[in-house]
Amino acid sequence: MTRNVVTGGAGFIGSHLTEFLLGCGEEVVVWDDLSTGSMKNLEACMGKPGFTYVISDFISDPSFDNAVRDADCVHHLAAAVGVELILRSPVRTIETNIRGCERALSVASRYGKRFLLTSTSEVYGKTSSVPFSEEDDVTYGPTSKHRWSYGISKAVDEFLLLAYCDSPALPGVVARLFNTVGPRQVPYYGMVLPRFIQQAKRGGPLTVHGTGTQSRCFAHVSDVVRALHALMHTDAARGQVVNIGSDEEISILALAKSIVARINPSAEIRFIPYEEAFEPGFEDLERRVPNLEKARSLIGFAPSKSLDTIIDDILEHQRHSP
Ligand code: UDP
């Protein structure tokens, strides 16, 4: 039976991945310090055969070594999340991302374990020509703008993983995730979709940053975790960086309008200038669309859920666990 370590397993994506792995009959040991994750995310896993968890900081906890030694696969998801958290805590963002990945990779390579790193479309920086392909050049803003520290710290993680993969000791793969959404995602750190849903339910206003012409593509977390599992077990994906997400693009204003229409037609949409929402000089990405060709050819990946289905699913989940 495959035994997995999932760092960040109490987070939004980590908990869905854990449920998926248990559903495949695999064993999972979750490692999470609950800095942004929550044990509530793992309620459905409690008591399931093959599920254990450790609430601890795996960067400093020596027993993480044994957990990895006894596992077959390491899924490294623990990371700082969300633009707002990054702007509030830039030191924590950089240290969590770089030290965490260094630690997970060094232990996994010592034992030659399969390794998957979840990275982010932030690695593309402010590249403007869409769709984004894995081998594209990237452009970032200046180091005086904290926003870019997130993408650059995850790019360093990718470099490190790819460097480890050059020695045969580490069969690793990088999944670059684009705006993953779904049940249990919290609105606290940015995350526009759960935030708009919460704002609409509370009577508004929905806070659209800038003019709302900026667009994103939202993928259901169930599609994403299926892809992570496939990447982990596909030999041809070793040493590769692979975009995972949806390529169905929607502007943020259109998203706000659609949520207002569904949830609360009387809720107001309010435009907030970026400098008020974030900080003076904040730069946003106008468009962020993945080229999914590599994911399709390596693992046959295609997103299966439309944005409407995703929103229905989130609302349905909230009805059962408000
Ligand atoms: N956004 C918004 N209102 C909010 C939260 C976010 O208009 O209350 C915008 C944000 O400025 C960005 C987009 O929605 O243009 C997606 O933001 P999110 O934080 O979800 O993801 P990311 O910026 O990482 O793509």
Coordinates of C-alpha atoms and ligand atoms in Angstrom, one line a residue:
M1 CA 0.0 0.0 0.0
T2 CA 1.4 3.4 -0.9
R3 CA 2.3 5.6 2.1
N4 CA 2.2 9.3 1.7
V5 CA 3.5 12.3 3.6
V6 CA 1.5 15.5 2.9
T7 CA 3.0 18.7 4.3
G8 CA 0.4 21.4 4.6
G9 CA -2.2 18.6 4.7
A10 CA -4.6 20.6 6.9
G11 CA -4.8 23.3 4.3
F12 CA -7.4 23.7 1.7
I13 CA -5.7 21.8 -1.1
G14 CA -3.8 19.5 1.2
S15 CA -7.0 18.3 2.9
H16 CA -8.6 17.5 -0.4
L17 CA -5.5 15.7 -1.5
T18 CA -5.5 13.7 1.7
E19 CA -9.1 12.7 1.2
F20 CA -8.4 11.7 -2.4
L21 CA -5.4 9.5 -1.4
L22 CA -7.4 7.8 1.4
G23 CA -10.2 7.2 -1.2
C24 CA -7.6 5.4 -3.4
G25 CA -6.8 3.1 -0.5
E26 CA -3.5 4.8 0.3
E27 CA -2.0 5.7 3.7
V28 CA -1.5 9.4 4.6
V29 CA 0.5 11.1 7.3
V30 CA -0.4 14.8 7.4
W31 CA 2.2 17.3 8.7
D32 CA 0.8 20.7 9.5
D33 CA 1.6 23.4 12.0
L34 CA -1.9 24.9 11.6
S35 CA -0.5 28.3 10.8
T36 CA -3.1 28.7 8.1
G37 CA -4.6 25.2 7.9
S38 CA -7.2 23.8 10.3
M39 CA -8.1 20.4 11.7
K40 CA -11.7 21.1 10.7
N41 CA -10.6 20.6 7.1
L42 CA -9.6 17.0 8.0
E43 CA -12.9 16.1 9.8
A44 CA -13.9 13.7 7.0
C45 CA -10.5 11.9 7.3
M46 CA -10.6 11.3 11.1
G47 CA -10.8 7.6 12.0
K48 CA -10.4 6.5 8.3
P49 CA -8.0 3.5 7.9
G50 CA -4.5 4.7 6.9
F51 CA -4.9 8.3 8.2
T52 CA -2.6 9.8 10.8
Y53 CA -1.5 13.4 11.4
V54 CA 1.2 15.3 13.2
I55 CA 0.6 18.9 14.3
S56 CA 4.1 20.3 14.3
D57 CA 6.5 22.4 12.3
F58 CA 8.3 19.9 10.0
I59 CA 11.1 22.3 9.4
S60 CA 12.4 22.0 12.9
D61 CA 10.8 18.7 14.1
P62 CA 13.5 15.9 13.9
S63 CA 10.8 13.1 13.7
F64 CA 9.9 14.4 10.2
D65 CA 12.9 12.5 9.0
N66 CA 11.5 9.1 10.2
A67 CA 8.1 9.9 8.6
V68 CA 9.7 10.5 5.2
R69 CA 11.9 7.4 5.6
D70 CA 8.8 5.3 6.2
A71 CA 6.9 6.8 3.3
D72 CA 6.9 6.2 -0.5
C73 CA 5.8 9.6 -1.6
V74 CA 6.2 13.2 -0.3
H75 CA 3.7 15.8 -1.3
H76 CA 5.1 19.2 -0.3
L77 CA 2.2 21.6 -0.1
A78 CA 3.1 23.6 3.0
A79 CA 3.6 27.2 2.0
A80 CA 2.5 30.8 2.6
V81 CA -0.8 31.4 0.8
G82 CA -2.6 34.4 -0.5
V83 CA -1.6 37.9 -1.7
E84 CA -2.8 39.6 1.5
L85 CA -0.8 37.3 3.8
I86 CA 2.3 37.8 1.7
L87 CA 1.9 41.6 2.0
R88 CA 1.2 41.4 5.7
S89 CA 4.1 39.0 6.5
P90 CA 6.8 39.1 3.9
V91 CA 9.5 37.6 6.1
R92 CA 7.3 34.7 7.0
T93 CA 6.4 34.1 3.3
I94 CA 10.0 33.9 2.2
E95 CA 11.2 31.8 5.1
T96 CA 8.3 29.4 5.1
N97 CA 8.5 28.8 1.3
I98 CA 12.3 28.4 1.0
R99 CA 13.2 26.7 4.3
G100 CA 10.2 24.4 4.1
C101 CA 11.1 23.2 0.6
E102 CA 14.8 22.9 1.4
R103 CA 14.0 20.7 4.4
A104 CA 11.4 18.5 2.6
L105 CA 13.7 18.0 -0.4
S106 CA 16.8 17.3 1.6
V107 CA 15.1 14.6 3.6
A108 CA 13.2 13.1 0.7
S109 CA 16.4 12.9 -1.4
R110 CA 18.3 11.2 1.4
Y111 CA 15.8 8.4 1.1
G112 CA 15.1 8.6 -2.6
K113 CA 11.4 9.2 -2.2
R114 CA 9.0 10.3 -4.9
F115 CA 8.4 14.0 -4.4
L116 CA 5.8 16.5 -5.7
L117 CA 6.1 20.2 -5.1
T118 CA 3.0 22.4 -5.5
S119 CA 4.1 25.7 -7.0
T120 CA 2.1 28.6 -8.3
S121 CA 1.3 30.6 -11.3
E122 CA 2.8 33.5 -9.4
V123 CA 6.1 32.1 -10.7
Y124 CA 5.1 33.6 -14.1
G125 CA 5.5 37.0 -12.4
K126 CA 4.0 39.8 -14.5
T127 CA 4.5 38.1 -17.8
S128 CA 1.8 39.5 -20.1
S129 CA 1.4 37.1 -23.0
V130 CA -1.2 34.4 -22.3
P131 CA -1.5 31.5 -22.2
F132 CA 1.5 30.8 -19.9
S133 CA 3.7 27.9 -20.9
E134 CA 6.1 26.2 -18.6
E135 CA 9.2 27.1 -20.7
D136 CA 8.2 30.8 -21.1
D137 CA 10.6 33.6 -19.9
V138 CA 9.4 35.3 -16.7
T139 CA 9.5 39.0 -15.6
Y140 CA 9.1 40.2 -12.0
G141 CA 8.7 43.7 -10.5
P142 CA 11.4 45.2 -8.2
T143 CA 12.4 43.6 -4.9
S144 CA 11.0 46.7 -3.1
K145 CA 7.5 45.3 -3.9
H146 CA 6.8 42.5 -1.5
R147 CA 4.2 40.9 -3.9
W148 CA 7.0 39.5 -6.1
S149 CA 8.7 37.7 -3.1
Y150 CA 6.0 35.0 -3.3
G151 CA 6.6 34.1 -6.9
I152 CA 10.3 34.4 -6.6
S153 CA 10.5 32.3 -3.5
K154 CA 8.4 29.6 -5.2
A155 CA 10.7 29.9 -8.3
V156 CA 13.7 29.2 -6.0
D157 CA 11.8 26.1 -4.7
E158 CA 11.4 25.0 -8.3
F159 CA 15.1 25.5 -9.0
L160 CA 16.0 23.5 -5.9
L161 CA 13.7 20.6 -6.8
L162 CA 15.0 20.5 -10.4
A163 CA 18.5 20.6 -9.1
Y164 CA 17.8 17.6 -6.8
C165 CA 16.2 15.8 -9.7
D166 CA 19.4 16.0 -11.7
S167 CA 20.9 13.5 -9.2
P168 CA 19.0 10.3 -9.7
A169 CA 18.3 10.2 -5.9
L170 CA 15.1 12.3 -6.2
P171 CA 12.3 11.5 -8.6
G172 CA 10.5 14.8 -8.3
V173 CA 7.9 16.9 -10.2
V174 CA 6.5 20.5 -9.9
A175 CA 2.8 21.3 -10.3
R176 CA 2.3 25.0 -11.1
L177 CA -1.2 25.6 -9.8
F178 CA -3.5 28.3 -11.2
N179 CA -6.3 29.7 -8.9
T180 CA -7.5 26.5 -7.3
V181 CA -11.0 26.9 -5.7
G182 CA -13.6 24.8 -4.1
P183 CA -15.3 23.8 -0.8
R184 CA -13.5 24.8 2.4
Q185 CA -11.3 27.5 0.9
V186 CA -11.3 30.4 3.3
P187 CA -11.6 34.1 2.3
Y188 CA -9.1 35.5 4.8
Y189 CA -5.9 35.8 2.7
G190 CA -7.2 37.3 -0.6
M191 CA -8.9 34.4 -2.5
V192 CA -11.5 36.2 -4.5
L193 CA -14.1 33.5 -5.0
P194 CA -14.8 32.5 -1.4
R195 CA -14.6 36.2 -0.5
F196 CA -17.3 37.3 -3.0
I197 CA -19.5 34.4 -1.9
Q198 CA -19.2 35.5 1.7
Q199 CA -19.8 39.2 0.9
A200 CA -22.9 38.3 -1.2
K201 CA -24.3 36.2 1.6
R202 CA -23.8 39.0 4.1
G203 CA -25.7 41.5 1.9
G204 CA -22.7 43.0 0.1
P205 CA -20.9 45.0 -1.0
L206 CA -18.7 42.8 -3.2
T207 CA -15.2 44.4 -3.3
V208 CA -13.9 44.4 -6.9
H209 CA -10.3 45.6 -7.0
G210 CA -9.4 48.1 -9.7
T211 CA -11.8 48.1 -12.7
G212 CA -12.5 44.4 -12.5
T213 CA -11.3 43.9 -16.1
Q214 CA -8.5 41.7 -14.8
S215 CA -9.2 38.0 -15.4
R216 CA -8.5 34.6 -13.9
C217 CA -9.2 30.9 -14.6
F218 CA -10.6 29.0 -11.7
A219 CA -10.1 25.2 -11.3
H220 CA -12.0 22.9 -9.0
V221 CA -9.8 21.4 -6.3
S222 CA -11.1 17.9 -7.1
D223 CA -9.6 18.2 -10.6
V224 CA -6.4 19.6 -9.2
V225 CA -5.8 16.8 -6.7
R226 CA -6.5 14.2 -9.3
A227 CA -3.8 15.8 -11.4
L228 CA -1.4 15.9 -8.5
H229 CA -1.8 12.2 -7.9
A230 CA -1.3 11.4 -11.6
L231 CA 1.8 13.5 -11.8
M232 CA 3.3 11.8 -8.7
H233 CA 2.9 8.4 -10.3
T234 CA 3.9 9.2 -13.9
D235 CA 7.5 8.4 -14.6
A236 CA 7.6 10.7 -17.7
A237 CA 6.8 13.6 -15.4
R238 CA 9.9 13.3 -13.4
G239 CA 12.1 16.4 -13.5
Q240 CA 9.2 18.4 -15.2
V241 CA 7.3 21.5 -14.3
V242 CA 3.6 21.2 -15.3
N243 CA 0.8 23.8 -15.3
I244 CA -2.4 22.6 -13.6
G245 CA -5.6 24.5 -13.6
S246 CA -8.5 25.6 -15.8
D247 CA -8.2 27.7 -19.0
E248 CA -11.8 29.0 -18.8
E249 CA -11.2 32.7 -18.3
I250 CA -13.5 35.2 -16.6
S251 CA -13.1 38.8 -15.6
I252 CA -13.3 39.6 -11.9
L253 CA -16.2 42.0 -12.6
A254 CA -18.1 39.2 -14.5
L255 CA -17.4 36.9 -11.6
A256 CA -18.8 39.4 -9.1
K257 CA -21.9 39.9 -11.3
S258 CA -22.5 36.2 -11.6
I259 CA -22.3 35.7 -7.8
V260 CA -24.6 38.6 -7.1
A261 CA -27.1 37.2 -9.6
R262 CA -27.0 33.8 -8.0
I263 CA -26.8 34.6 -4.3
N264 CA -28.1 38.0 -3.6
P265 CA -29.3 40.3 -6.5
S266 CA -29.6 43.3 -4.1
A267 CA -25.9 43.2 -3.1
E268 CA -23.9 46.1 -4.3
I269 CA -20.6 45.8 -6.3
R270 CA -18.1 48.3 -5.0
F271 CA -14.8 49.2 -6.8
I272 CA -11.8 49.5 -4.6
P273 CA -8.6 51.1 -5.9
Y274 CA -5.6 48.7 -5.7
E275 CA -3.6 51.1 -3.5
E276 CA -6.5 51.0 -1.0
A277 CA -6.9 47.2 -1.1
F278 CA -3.2 46.5 -0.9
E279 CA -0.4 49.1 -0.9
P280 CA 0.6 52.1 -3.0
G281 CA 2.1 51.0 -6.3
F282 CA 0.6 47.5 -6.1
E283 CA 0.8 45.8 -9.4
D284 CA -1.8 43.2 -10.4
L285 CA -1.8 40.6 -13.2
E286 CA -4.2 41.5 -16.0
R287 CA -4.6 38.0 -17.2
R288 CA -3.5 34.6 -16.0
V289 CA -4.3 31.7 -18.3
P290 CA -2.4 28.4 -18.4
N291 CA -1.3 26.5 -21.4
L292 CA -2.5 23.0 -20.4
E293 CA -0.9 21.1 -23.3
K294 CA 1.9 19.5 -21.2
A295 CA -0.5 18.3 -18.5
R296 CA -2.7 16.8 -21.3
S297 CA 0.1 15.0 -23.0
L298 CA 1.7 13.7 -19.8
I299 CA -1.3 12.7 -17.7
G300 CA -4.3 13.2 -20.0
F301 CA -5.4 16.1 -17.8
A302 CA -8.3 18.4 -18.7
P303 CA -10.4 20.3 -16.1
S304 CA -13.8 18.6 -15.8
K305 CA -15.8 21.3 -13.9
S306 CA -17.1 24.6 -15.2
L307 CA -17.1 27.7 -13.0
D308 CA -20.9 27.4 -12.6
T309 CA -20.5 23.9 -11.4
I310 CA -17.8 24.9 -9.0
I311 CA -19.9 27.7 -7.5
D312 CA -22.8 25.3 -7.1
D313 CA -20.6 22.8 -5.4
I314 CA -19.2 25.5 -2.9
L315 CA -22.8 26.6 -2.1
E316 CA -24.0 23.1 -1.6
H317 CA -21.1 22.3 0.7
Q318 CA -21.8 25.5 2.7
R319 CA -25.4 24.5 3.1
H320 CA -24.3 21.3 4.9
S321 CA -21.5 22.8 7.0
P322 CA -22.1 26.6 7.3
Ligands
UDP1 N1 -9.8 40.5 -5.9 C1 -10.9 41.4 -5.9 N2 -11.6 41.5 -4.7 C2 -11.3 40.8 -3.6 C3 -10.2 39.9 -3.6 C4 -9.5 39.7 -4.8 O1 -11.2 42.1 -6.9 O2 -11.9 41.0 -2.5 C5 -9.1 40.4 -7.2 C6 -7.6 40.5 -7.0 O3 -7.1 41.8 -7.0 C7 -7.1 39.7 -8.3 C8 -8.2 38.7 -8.5 O4 -9.3 39.1 -7.7 O5 -7.1 40.6 -9.4 C9 -7.8 37.3 -8.0 O6 -7.3 37.4 -6.6 P1 -6.9 36.2 -5.7 O7 -6.3 36.7 -4.5 O8 -8.0 35.2 -5.6 O9 -5.8 35.4 -6.6 P2 -4.5 35.9 -7.4 O10 -4.3 37.4 -7.3 O11 -3.4 35.2 -6.8 O12 -4.8 35.4 -8.8

